[in-house]
Short mmCIF file of C-alpha atoms in Angstrom, two decimals:
data_model
loop_
_atom_site.label_atom_id
_atom_site.label_comp_id
_atom_site.label_asym_id
_atom_site.label_seq_id
_atom_site.Cartn_x
_atom_site.Cartn_y
_atom_site.Cartn_z
CA MET A 1 -1.02 -8.32 21.28
CA TRP A 2 0.09 -4.86 22.53
CA ALA A 3 3.08 -6.42 24.26
CA ASN A 4 3.95 -8.43 21.16
CA MET A 5 3.85 -5.38 18.88
CA LEU A 6 6.02 -3.53 20.98
CA GLN A 7 8.57 -6.37 21.13
CA TRP A 8 8.43 -6.74 17.35
CA ARG A 9 8.85 -3.04 16.85
CA LYS A 10 11.88 -3.08 18.93
CA GLU A 11 13.46 -6.36 17.24
CA PHE A 12 12.67 -4.95 13.67
CA GLY A 13 13.86 -1.31 14.15
CA THR A 14 10.86 0.15 13.06
CA ASP A 15 11.20 3.44 14.97
CA THR A 16 14.31 4.31 12.82
CA ILE A 17 13.78 2.17 9.81
CA THR A 18 12.91 5.32 7.47
CA GLU A 19 16.43 6.53 8.09
CA ASP A 20 18.19 3.33 8.68
CA PHE A 21 17.19 1.37 5.53
CA ASN A 22 17.99 2.22 2.09
CA PHE A 23 15.98 0.26 -0.60
CA THR A 24 18.26 1.16 -3.45
CA GLU A 25 16.59 -1.29 -5.87
CA LEU A 26 13.35 0.29 -5.66
CA ASN A 27 13.26 1.64 -9.22
CA GLU A 28 14.25 -1.76 -10.61
CA VAL A 29 11.65 -3.51 -8.39
CA ARG A 30 8.72 -1.36 -9.71
CA LYS A 31 9.51 -2.70 -13.35
CA PHE A 32 8.52 -6.16 -12.04
CA TYR A 33 6.19 -5.36 -9.43
CA PRO A 34 3.95 -2.33 -10.29
CA HIS A 35 2.85 -0.72 -6.92
CA GLY A 36 2.82 2.27 -4.96
CA TYR A 37 0.76 5.13 -3.29
CA HIS A 38 -1.00 7.45 -5.85
CA GLY A 39 -3.31 10.35 -4.85
CA THR A 40 -6.18 10.26 -2.44
CA ASP A 41 -9.95 8.98 -2.67
CA LYS A 42 -12.74 11.56 -2.40
CA GLU A 43 -12.75 11.55 1.48
CA GLY A 44 -9.08 12.39 1.40
CA ARG A 45 -7.54 9.04 2.23
CA PRO A 46 -4.26 8.02 0.48
CA VAL A 47 -4.68 5.50 -2.41
CA TYR A 48 -2.52 2.41 -2.52
CA ILE A 49 -2.17 0.33 -5.90
CA GLU A 50 -0.87 -2.96 -6.47
CA ARG A 51 -0.93 -4.61 -10.00
CA LEU A 52 -0.35 -7.95 -8.58
CA GLY A 53 -1.18 -9.77 -11.96
CA LEU A 54 2.04 -8.11 -13.58
CA VAL A 55 4.49 -9.34 -10.88
CA ASP A 56 7.45 -11.42 -12.20
CA ILE A 57 8.47 -13.07 -9.10
CA GLU A 58 11.57 -14.76 -10.64
CA ALA A 59 12.87 -11.46 -11.95
CA LEU A 60 12.01 -9.69 -8.68
CA LEU A 61 14.04 -12.24 -6.57
CA GLN A 62 16.98 -11.53 -8.80
CA ILE A 63 17.06 -8.04 -7.89
CA THR A 64 15.98 -8.17 -4.16
CA THR A 65 15.35 -10.67 -1.30
CA LEU A 66 12.08 -11.48 0.49
CA GLU A 67 13.75 -10.08 3.67
CA ARG A 68 14.78 -6.74 2.03
CA PHE A 69 11.35 -6.48 0.39
CA VAL A 70 9.48 -7.01 3.62
CA LYS A 71 11.83 -4.32 5.27
CA TYR A 72 10.66 -1.99 2.50
CA GLN A 73 7.13 -2.80 3.23
CA VAL A 74 7.42 -1.97 6.89
CA GLN A 75 9.32 1.10 5.86
CA GLU A 76 6.35 2.28 3.68
CA PHE A 77 3.90 1.44 6.58
CA GLU A 78 5.94 3.79 8.75
CA LYS A 79 5.99 6.54 6.31
CA THR A 80 2.14 6.13 5.81
CA LEU A 81 1.66 6.49 9.59
CA SER A 82 4.28 9.44 10.16
CA LEU A 83 3.79 11.39 6.77
CA ARG A 84 1.05 10.32 4.56
CA PHE A 85 -1.66 10.05 7.06
CA PRO A 86 -0.84 13.39 8.71
CA ALA A 87 -0.47 15.14 5.39
CA CYS A 88 -3.85 13.80 4.16
CA SER A 89 -5.40 14.90 7.60
CA VAL A 90 -3.99 18.59 7.05
CA ALA A 91 -5.32 18.54 3.33
CA ALA A 92 -8.66 17.17 4.18
CA ASN A 93 -9.04 19.15 7.22
CA ARG A 94 -10.05 16.07 9.24
CA HIS A 95 -8.40 13.17 10.80
CA ILE A 96 -7.22 10.54 8.34
CA ASP A 97 -5.86 7.08 9.74
CA THR A 98 -6.94 4.78 6.88
CA SER A 99 -6.36 4.11 3.23
CA THR A 100 -8.13 2.76 0.19
CA THR A 101 -6.30 -0.02 -1.83
CA ILE A 102 -6.85 -1.18 -5.35
CA LEU A 103 -5.45 -4.57 -6.26
CA ASP A 104 -5.33 -5.38 -9.84
CA VAL A 105 -5.20 -9.16 -10.45
CA GLN A 106 -5.43 -9.19 -14.32
CA GLY A 107 -3.47 -12.11 -15.64
CA LEU A 108 -3.13 -13.57 -12.19
CA GLY A 109 -3.77 -17.32 -12.12
CA VAL A 110 -3.42 -20.39 -9.93
CA MET A 111 -0.02 -21.14 -11.48
CA SER A 112 1.08 -17.66 -10.43
CA LEU A 113 0.83 -18.66 -6.83
CA THR A 114 4.37 -20.34 -6.25
CA GLY A 115 6.06 -21.02 -2.97
CA PRO A 116 7.85 -17.69 -3.10
CA VAL A 117 4.60 -15.75 -3.95
CA LEU A 118 2.64 -17.31 -1.11
CA ASP A 119 5.45 -16.79 1.30
CA PHE A 120 5.53 -13.15 0.57
CA ILE A 121 1.75 -12.77 0.82
CA LYS A 122 1.79 -14.67 4.27
CA VAL A 123 4.68 -12.58 5.74
CA VAL A 124 3.16 -9.13 4.41
CA GLN A 125 -0.32 -10.12 5.72
CA LYS A 126 0.83 -11.24 9.10
CA ILE A 127 2.60 -7.97 9.61
CA ASP A 128 -0.25 -5.93 8.34
CA ASN A 129 -2.89 -7.87 10.51
CA ASP A 130 -0.67 -8.13 13.55
CA TYR A 131 1.23 -4.90 13.73
CA TYR A 132 -0.72 -2.31 11.59
CA PRO A 133 -4.38 -3.24 12.27
CA GLU A 134 -7.33 -1.21 11.24
CA THR A 135 -5.36 1.05 8.66
CA LEU A 136 -7.43 -0.30 5.76
CA TYR A 137 -10.68 1.50 4.91
CA ARG A 138 -11.65 -0.43 1.96
CA MET A 139 -9.93 -2.53 -1.09
CA PHE A 140 -11.06 -3.01 -4.60
CA VAL A 141 -9.96 -6.06 -6.30
CA VAL A 142 -10.29 -5.41 -9.80
CA ASN A 143 -9.94 -7.44 -13.24
CA THR A 144 -10.89 -10.67 -11.55
CA GLY A 145 -11.01 -13.62 -14.05
CA PRO A 146 -12.72 -17.06 -13.89
CA GLY A 147 -9.89 -18.50 -11.84
CA PHE A 148 -9.66 -15.70 -9.29
CA ARG A 149 -12.35 -17.39 -7.13
CA LEU A 150 -10.24 -20.32 -6.46
CA ILE A 151 -7.13 -18.25 -5.60
CA TRP A 152 -9.67 -16.05 -3.48
CA ASN A 153 -10.51 -19.23 -1.58
CA MET A 154 -6.75 -19.94 -1.02
CA VAL A 155 -5.84 -16.32 0.09
CA LYS A 156 -8.96 -15.47 2.30
CA PRO A 157 -8.17 -17.69 5.09
CA LEU A 158 -4.90 -15.79 5.41
CA LEU A 159 -6.82 -12.59 6.03
CA ASP A 160 -8.25 -11.34 9.33
CA PRO A 161 -12.03 -11.50 8.88
CA ASP A 162 -12.52 -7.79 9.51
CA THR A 163 -10.24 -7.00 6.65
CA ALA A 164 -11.91 -9.67 4.37
CA ALA A 165 -15.20 -7.69 5.03
CA LYS A 166 -13.65 -4.64 3.58
CA ILE A 167 -12.78 -6.22 0.12
CA GLN A 168 -14.96 -5.73 -2.77
CA VAL A 169 -14.16 -8.31 -5.43
CA LEU A 170 -15.00 -6.72 -9.12
CA GLY A 171 -14.58 -7.98 -12.63
CA SER A 172 -13.58 -6.00 -15.58
CA ASP A 173 -16.49 -3.71 -15.06
CA TYR A 174 -15.04 -1.84 -12.23
CA GLU A 175 -14.52 1.62 -13.41
CA SER A 176 -17.83 3.09 -12.21
CA SER A 177 -17.12 1.72 -8.69
CA LEU A 178 -13.69 3.33 -8.77
CA LEU A 179 -14.72 6.63 -9.83
CA GLN A 180 -17.64 6.74 -7.24
CA ALA A 181 -14.72 6.62 -4.48
CA ILE A 182 -11.99 8.35 -6.29
CA ASP A 183 -12.08 11.39 -8.38
CA ALA A 184 -10.95 10.96 -12.25
CA SER A 185 -8.19 13.38 -11.80
CA GLU A 186 -6.69 11.25 -9.00
CA LEU A 187 -7.26 7.87 -10.68
CA PRO A 188 -4.62 6.51 -13.22
CA GLU A 189 -5.76 6.42 -16.83
CA PHE A 190 -5.29 2.64 -16.82
CA PHE A 191 -8.05 2.36 -14.26
CA GLY A 192 -10.41 4.65 -16.15
CA GLY A 193 -9.07 7.96 -14.73
CA ARG A 194 -7.20 10.84 -16.39
CA CYS A 195 -3.99 10.75 -14.49
CA THR A 196 -0.76 9.77 -16.39
CA CYS A 197 2.00 11.27 -14.30
CA PRO A 198 4.09 11.54 -17.55
CA SER A 199 6.99 13.24 -15.98
CA HIS A 200 7.47 10.44 -13.37
CA GLY A 201 7.51 7.46 -15.54
CA GLY A 202 3.81 6.87 -15.17
CA CYS A 203 1.40 6.82 -12.13
CA LEU A 204 3.24 3.93 -10.51
CA GLY A 205 6.60 5.44 -11.39
CA SER A 206 8.40 7.73 -8.99
CA SER A 207 5.53 10.24 -8.62
CA ASP A 208 4.30 9.08 -5.12
CA LYS A 209 1.63 11.57 -5.71
CA GLY A 210 -0.47 12.92 -2.88
CA PRO A 211 -0.84 15.66 -0.19
CA TRP A 212 2.58 14.59 1.40
CA LYS A 213 4.32 16.04 -1.54
CA ASP A 214 2.66 19.42 -1.34
CA PRO A 215 5.08 21.98 0.06
CA ASN A 216 2.12 23.98 1.47
CA VAL A 217 0.86 20.86 3.41
CA LEU A 218 4.14 20.07 4.82
CA LYS A 219 4.76 23.58 6.07
CA ALA A 220 1.42 23.43 7.87
CA MET A 221 2.43 20.08 9.41
CA GLN A 222 5.73 21.61 10.65
CA LYS A 223 3.96 24.51 12.18
CA GLY A 224 1.55 22.31 13.76
CA ALA A 225 4.46 20.21 15.33
CA ILE A 226 6.24 23.47 16.50
CA SER A 227 3.11 24.62 18.18
CA ASP A 228 2.40 21.19 19.74
CA ASN A 229 6.10 21.33 21.05
CA GLU A 230 5.70 24.79 22.39
CA GLU A 231 2.71 23.80 24.32
#
């Protein structure tokens, strides 16, 4: 697995993908696939949010391709490893190497799982499981309706068993569970928190809110890197 991972990284160009790849269509993609990193949980881990039930796959594939979207996903994985986790570690004053995910499936039905959607899920899950293992601390799946159990039975076999064990499937009464893990100031208003990110087009707009945006944290990271190089 280690050898396969190294070979994949070489072939995919992951070491330089943050500089080499420019996902110019990101702002348009967000309109049809609301997602992004937003804040931290109470223990300092970055929080990643996907509103999967709002995805318009037909519109999405008119803006980008599956290949480019997968490259963007890998680029985000690399940014998390090289920037978000280290920044969160500095801010929390402890080592952070996992994240909390909120997956909102409101409105997602069996008919939503068309060929392109399943293809995307399979590709991203394979990359996540094979090449970025153990980066998930926990996942909250919220707004699960009556049809979600059937969807879950279809998707769960695609997941690594250890990953599946970290997932909490919740209905519409999920706010208290999220607020136990994430402070209201860090949680978007549409999940019962207080954050709106009005100057960035909403919490899943362009804010990318988190310690990795804090100039003081970035300075501390830079000083740490300089000290390590001097040693």
